[in-house]
Coordinates of C-alpha atoms and ligand atoms in Angstrom, one line a residue:
M4 CA 112.3 71.5 164.9
T5 CA 112.6 73.9 162.0
Q6 CA 109.5 74.3 159.8
T7 CA 109.7 74.1 156.0
V8 CA 109.5 77.6 154.4
Y9 CA 107.4 77.8 151.3
S10 CA 106.9 80.6 148.8
R11 CA 103.2 81.3 148.8
V12 CA 101.4 83.4 146.2
I13 CA 99.6 86.3 148.0
G14 CA 98.7 88.4 145.0
T15 CA 98.5 88.3 141.2
G16 CA 98.1 90.9 138.5
G17 CA 98.0 91.3 134.8
Y18 CA 98.0 94.0 132.3
L19 CA 97.4 94.1 128.5
P20 CA 97.9 97.2 126.4
E21 CA 94.6 98.7 125.0
K22 CA 95.3 98.3 121.3
I23 CA 94.0 95.0 119.9
L24 CA 95.3 93.6 116.6
T25 CA 93.0 90.9 115.2
N26 CA 93.8 88.2 112.6
I27 CA 91.6 90.2 110.2
D28 CA 93.9 93.2 110.8
L29 CA 96.9 91.0 110.0
E30 CA 95.4 89.9 106.7
K31 CA 95.9 93.5 105.6
I32 CA 99.6 93.5 106.5
V33 CA 100.9 90.1 105.3
D34 CA 99.7 87.2 103.1
T35 CA 97.8 85.2 105.8
S36 CA 94.2 84.4 106.8
D37 CA 92.2 84.4 109.9
E38 CA 91.4 80.7 109.2
W39 CA 95.1 79.7 108.8
I40 CA 96.1 81.4 112.1
R41 CA 93.2 80.0 114.1
E42 CA 93.7 76.5 112.7
R43 CA 97.4 76.3 113.2
T44 CA 97.7 78.3 116.5
G45 CA 94.3 78.9 118.1
I46 CA 95.1 82.7 118.1
E47 CA 92.4 85.1 117.3
R48 CA 93.9 88.4 118.5
R49 CA 96.7 90.0 120.4
H50 CA 97.4 93.2 122.3
I51 CA 100.1 95.7 121.1
A52 CA 101.8 98.4 123.1
Q53 CA 101.2 101.9 122.0
D54 CA 104.1 103.9 120.6
G55 CA 106.2 104.9 123.6
Q56 CA 104.7 102.4 125.9
T57 CA 107.4 100.2 127.3
T58 CA 107.8 96.8 128.9
C59 CA 108.3 98.5 132.3
D60 CA 105.1 100.5 131.8
L61 CA 103.2 97.2 131.4
G62 CA 105.0 95.7 134.3
V63 CA 104.1 98.6 136.6
E64 CA 100.4 98.1 135.9
A65 CA 100.5 94.4 136.5
S66 CA 102.5 94.9 139.7
K67 CA 100.1 97.5 141.1
K68 CA 97.3 95.0 140.6
A69 CA 99.2 92.3 142.4
L70 CA 100.0 94.6 145.2
E71 CA 96.4 95.6 145.5
M72 CA 95.2 92.0 145.7
A73 CA 97.9 91.2 148.3
Q74 CA 96.9 94.3 150.2
I75 CA 100.5 95.1 151.0
D76 CA 102.6 98.2 150.8
A77 CA 105.1 98.1 147.9
K78 CA 107.8 99.1 150.3
S79 CA 107.5 95.8 152.0
I80 CA 108.8 94.0 148.9
D81 CA 112.4 92.8 149.4
L82 CA 113.2 91.2 146.1
I83 CA 112.2 92.2 142.5
I84 CA 112.8 89.8 139.5
V85 CA 111.6 90.7 136.1
A86 CA 111.6 88.1 133.3
T87 CA 111.9 89.8 130.0
T88 CA 113.4 89.5 126.6
T89 CA 112.4 93.0 125.6
P90 CA 113.9 95.3 128.3
D91 CA 113.3 99.0 128.1
K92 CA 117.0 99.7 128.0
I93 CA 120.2 97.7 127.7
F94 CA 120.7 98.9 131.3
P95 CA 119.6 99.6 134.0
S96 CA 117.6 96.4 134.1
T97 CA 113.8 96.6 133.8
A98 CA 113.6 95.4 137.4
C99 CA 115.5 98.5 138.6
L100 CA 113.2 100.7 136.5
L101 CA 110.2 99.0 138.0
Q102 CA 111.6 99.3 141.5
Q103 CA 112.0 103.1 140.9
R104 CA 108.4 103.4 139.5
L105 CA 107.0 101.5 142.5
G106 CA 108.9 103.7 145.0
I107 CA 110.8 100.8 146.5
K108 CA 114.4 101.4 147.6
G109 CA 117.4 99.2 148.4
C110 CA 116.1 95.6 147.7
P111 CA 117.8 93.5 145.1
A112 CA 116.3 93.9 141.6
F113 CA 117.4 92.1 138.5
D114 CA 116.2 90.7 135.2
V115 CA 116.1 87.1 134.1
Q116 CA 116.4 86.3 130.4
A117 CA 115.1 82.9 129.4
V118 CA 112.6 84.1 126.7
C119 CA 109.3 82.2 127.0
S120 CA 110.5 80.2 130.0
G121 CA 111.5 83.4 131.7
F122 CA 108.6 83.5 134.2
V123 CA 109.2 80.0 135.4
Y124 CA 113.0 80.7 135.7
A125 CA 112.2 83.9 137.7
L126 CA 109.8 82.0 139.9
S127 CA 112.4 79.4 140.5
V128 CA 115.0 82.0 141.5
A129 CA 112.6 83.8 143.8
D130 CA 111.6 80.5 145.4
Q131 CA 115.3 79.8 146.2
F132 CA 115.7 83.3 147.8
I133 CA 112.6 82.7 150.0
K134 CA 113.4 79.1 151.0
T135 CA 116.9 80.1 152.1
G136 CA 115.6 83.1 154.1
M137 CA 117.2 85.7 151.9
S138 CA 113.9 87.2 151.0
K139 CA 110.4 87.4 152.7
R140 CA 108.4 89.0 150.0
A141 CA 109.2 88.8 146.3
L142 CA 107.7 90.5 143.3
V143 CA 108.1 88.4 140.2
V144 CA 107.1 89.9 136.9
G145 CA 106.9 88.6 133.3
A146 CA 106.7 91.5 130.9
E147 CA 107.2 91.9 127.2
T148 CA 106.8 94.2 124.2
L149 CA 107.5 91.5 121.6
S150 CA 105.9 93.7 119.0
R151 CA 109.2 95.7 119.1
I152 CA 111.3 92.7 117.9
T153 CA 108.7 91.3 115.5
N154 CA 109.3 91.5 111.8
W155 CA 105.9 92.7 110.6
E156 CA 106.7 91.6 107.0
D157 CA 107.3 88.0 108.1
R158 CA 104.1 86.0 108.2
N159 CA 105.9 83.0 109.8
T160 CA 106.3 84.9 113.0
C161 CA 104.3 88.2 113.1
V162 CA 101.0 86.4 113.6
L163 CA 102.2 84.6 116.7
F164 CA 103.2 87.2 119.2
G165 CA 101.7 89.9 121.5
D166 CA 102.5 92.3 124.3
G167 CA 101.5 92.2 128.0
A168 CA 102.7 91.7 131.6
G169 CA 101.8 89.5 134.5
A170 CA 103.0 89.6 138.1
V171 CA 102.8 87.5 141.3
I172 CA 103.8 88.4 144.8
L173 CA 105.4 85.5 146.8
E174 CA 105.6 85.5 150.6
A175 CA 107.5 83.3 152.9
S176 CA 105.0 81.0 154.7
N177 CA 104.7 77.9 156.7
K178 CA 101.7 76.9 154.6
A179 CA 102.3 75.1 151.4
G180 CA 103.0 77.1 148.3
I181 CA 105.5 76.4 145.6
L182 CA 106.4 72.7 146.0
S183 CA 109.1 72.4 143.4
T184 CA 110.5 74.2 140.3
H185 CA 112.5 72.6 137.5
I186 CA 114.5 74.6 135.0
H187 CA 116.6 73.5 132.0
A188 CA 118.4 74.7 128.9
D189 CA 120.1 73.4 125.8
G190 CA 122.0 76.1 123.9
E191 CA 122.4 73.7 120.9
Y192 CA 119.1 75.0 119.4
E193 CA 120.2 78.6 119.2
E194 CA 119.2 79.2 115.6
L195 CA 115.8 77.5 115.6
L196 CA 114.4 80.5 117.5
H197 CA 116.4 83.7 117.9
V198 CA 117.0 87.3 117.1
P199 CA 120.2 87.3 115.0
S200 CA 121.8 90.4 116.4
G201 CA 122.1 92.2 119.7
P202 CA 124.0 94.9 121.6
S203 CA 127.3 93.0 121.1
K204 CA 126.7 91.0 118.0
L205 CA 125.9 93.8 115.7
P206 CA 123.5 93.4 112.7
K207 CA 125.4 92.3 109.6
T208 CA 123.1 94.3 107.3
D209 CA 120.3 96.9 107.6
E210 CA 117.7 94.3 107.0
I211 CA 114.9 94.1 109.5
A212 CA 115.3 90.4 109.8
E213 CA 118.7 90.9 111.5
R214 CA 116.9 92.7 114.4
T215 CA 113.7 90.7 114.8
M216 CA 112.6 87.2 115.7
S217 CA 113.4 84.4 113.4
M218 CA 112.0 80.9 113.9
K219 CA 111.8 77.5 112.3
G220 CA 108.3 77.0 113.5
N221 CA 107.7 73.3 112.7
E222 CA 111.0 72.2 114.2
V223 CA 110.4 74.2 117.4
F224 CA 106.9 72.7 117.6
K225 CA 108.2 69.1 117.7
V226 CA 110.9 69.7 120.3
A227 CA 108.4 71.8 122.4
V228 CA 105.8 69.0 122.6
N229 CA 108.3 66.3 123.5
T230 CA 110.1 68.5 126.0
L231 CA 107.0 69.7 127.8
S232 CA 105.8 66.2 128.2
K233 CA 109.2 65.3 129.8
I234 CA 109.2 68.2 132.2
A235 CA 105.7 67.4 133.3
S236 CA 106.7 63.8 134.2
E237 CA 109.9 65.1 135.9
T238 CA 107.7 67.4 138.1
L239 CA 105.2 64.7 139.0
E240 CA 108.0 62.2 139.9
A241 CA 109.9 64.7 142.0
N242 CA 106.7 65.3 144.1
Q243 CA 105.6 61.7 144.0
I244 CA 102.2 62.6 142.7
Q245 CA 100.0 61.3 139.9
K246 CA 98.5 63.1 136.9
E247 CA 95.1 62.7 138.6
D248 CA 96.3 64.8 141.6
L249 CA 96.6 67.9 139.4
D250 CA 93.8 70.4 139.5
W251 CA 95.2 72.9 136.9
L252 CA 97.6 73.3 134.1
V253 CA 98.7 76.9 133.5
P254 CA 100.9 76.5 130.4
H255 CA 103.0 78.9 128.5
Q256 CA 100.7 80.2 125.7
A257 CA 102.4 79.7 122.4
N258 CA 100.1 77.5 120.4
L259 CA 96.8 75.9 121.3
R260 CA 97.9 72.6 119.6
I261 CA 101.0 72.4 121.9
I262 CA 98.8 73.2 125.0
N263 CA 96.2 70.6 124.1
A264 CA 98.9 67.9 123.4
T265 CA 100.5 68.6 126.8
A266 CA 97.1 68.6 128.6
R267 CA 96.1 65.3 126.9
K268 CA 99.3 63.6 128.0
L269 CA 98.5 64.8 131.6
K270 CA 95.0 63.5 131.2
L271 CA 93.7 66.9 132.0
T272 CA 90.4 68.1 130.6
P273 CA 90.1 71.4 128.7
D274 CA 88.2 72.7 131.8
Q275 CA 91.4 72.1 133.8
T276 CA 93.7 74.0 131.4
V277 CA 93.9 77.7 131.4
V278 CA 94.0 79.0 127.9
T279 CA 94.5 82.7 126.9
V280 CA 96.5 82.2 123.7
N281 CA 93.3 82.9 121.7
K282 CA 93.1 86.4 123.1
H283 CA 96.7 87.3 123.9
A284 CA 98.8 85.2 121.4
N285 CA 102.3 84.4 122.7
T286 CA 103.4 87.1 125.2
S287 CA 106.6 85.1 126.0
S288 CA 107.5 85.5 129.7
A289 CA 104.2 87.3 130.4
S290 CA 102.0 84.5 129.2
I291 CA 101.9 82.3 132.3
P292 CA 101.4 85.0 134.9
L293 CA 98.7 86.6 132.7
A294 CA 96.9 83.3 132.4
F295 CA 97.3 82.5 136.1
D296 CA 96.0 86.0 137.1
E297 CA 93.0 85.5 134.9
A298 CA 92.0 82.2 136.4
V299 CA 92.7 83.3 140.0
R300 CA 90.6 86.5 139.5
D301 CA 87.6 84.7 137.8
G302 CA 87.6 82.2 140.7
R303 CA 88.6 79.1 138.6
I304 CA 91.8 78.5 140.6
Q305 CA 90.9 78.1 144.3
R306 CA 93.1 78.1 147.4
G307 CA 94.5 74.7 148.2
Q308 CA 94.4 73.5 144.5
L309 CA 97.4 72.0 142.8
V310 CA 98.7 74.0 139.9
L311 CA 101.3 73.0 137.3
M312 CA 102.9 75.7 135.3
E313 CA 105.2 74.8 132.4
A314 CA 107.0 76.6 129.6
F315 CA 109.3 76.2 126.7
G316 CA 111.2 78.9 124.8
G317 CA 114.2 80.2 122.9
G318 CA 117.6 78.8 123.9
F319 CA 116.1 76.3 124.1
T320 CA 115.0 76.8 127.7
W321 CA 112.2 75.0 129.5
G322 CA 110.9 74.6 133.0
S323 CA 108.0 74.0 135.3
A324 CA 106.7 74.9 138.7
L325 CA 104.2 73.0 140.9
M326 CA 102.4 74.9 143.5
K327 CA 99.6 74.5 146.0
F328 CA 97.7 77.8 145.5
Ligands
COA425 N1 99.7 82.4 107.1 C1 99.5 81.6 106.0 N2 100.4 80.7 105.7 C2 101.5 80.6 106.5 C3 101.7 81.5 107.6 C4 100.8 82.4 107.9 N3 100.9 83.3 108.9 N4 102.9 81.1 108.2 C5 103.4 80.1 107.5 N5 102.6 79.8 106.5 C6 102.7 78.7 105.5 C7 104.2 78.3 105.3 O1 104.8 79.2 104.4 C8 104.0 76.9 104.7 O2 103.7 77.0 103.3 P1 104.4 76.1 102.3 O3 103.9 74.7 102.7 O4 103.8 76.6 101.0 O5 105.9 76.2 102.4 C9 102.8 76.4 105.4 O6 102.1 77.6 105.9 C10 103.1 75.4 106.5 O7 104.1 75.9 107.3 P2 104.6 75.2 108.6 O8 105.6 76.0 109.3 O9 104.9 73.8 108.3 O10 103.2 75.2 109.5 P3 102.9 74.6 110.9 O11 101.8 73.7 110.8 O12 104.2 74.0 111.5 O13 102.5 75.8 111.7 C11 103.5 77.3 113.3 C12 103.4 76.9 111.8 C13 104.5 78.4 113.4 C14 102.1 77.9 113.7 C15 103.8 76.1 114.2 O14 104.9 75.4 113.6 C16 104.1 76.5 115.6 O15 103.3 77.0 116.3 N6 105.4 76.2 116.0 C17 105.8 76.5 117.3 C18 106.0 77.9 117.5 C19 106.2 78.4 118.8 O16 105.4 78.0 119.7 N7 107.2 79.2 119.1 C20 107.5 79.8 120.3 C21 108.0 78.8 121.3 S1 108.0 79.5 122.8

């Protein structure tokens, strides 16, 4: 009889750049207030990469911490996936740069681009590799320097984002780990949340708005709340479990109001919801692994507990992962 193979987390890591930008600091840059930002988003501060510090630099630090927790040699990693929207270079991929920096050779390494859902997408891909026997130990990283694609003159967006990286190491195991992943997209919503130009679609003008994030915040908000509620139901149904069975929600950290709305629908208390958006703001694909790492390291998330991760992002993309930690 063949045994089910699961992807089990054996290490987590997170890294935030040293520089902190508070809401009070932002009051000096754009027409905003600490009160407005806290009330509408729950954000108090965010970390910003130093000049010259790249997405890969952040990813390296997070990965090293995950390797340390797992107590494994980096060379035993046989798959590297980096979720990022802010790669160091157009190519090579940030995953290849990370592979080089960690001294790993030969294993597949590639990036996944699903904006704020990137980590859940990457986790889903890694899980397929492990379940099919293609990989035994995967390093999955979410890393971003969103400050580089932020328009610091636009108060609608610049107060919302931050930089950081999180990592997990998955290992093939007969013990339960990831139980299911669910990923979706709907490209119809392209212009509600996007960067207008890119390497192939060149900026129409020199304006900064052409090269930075643009968002119709309140429209994104409504779709996000509805979609996250649906993905949570889809995940519970697929696993034939009830809301009450969940121990933890580790949501993408975009806005505290979105997080609370999702948690309420799942009947989870604030104590069962990992929140870092107040300290980190929205770090896109890094937000879930950063929050997860924090709650694993401070002992809140315990072995054997049931953890639901969910995310929503530009595209639109959305997804979830249910795991027994
Ligand atoms: N400081 C002060 N006022 C601001 C502001 C800021 N930083 N940003 C916007 N405003 C103003 C707007 O100009 C608007 O003013 P007006 O009524 O005079 O036109 C007013 O605040 C309300 O704007 P609105 O966009 O309706 O506010 P909101 O309650 O929807 O909150 C967001 C705005 C962006 C915080 C909220 O919509 C949101 O979080 N959306 C989801 C964003 C998200 O999660 N994106 C990433 C998905 S992964």
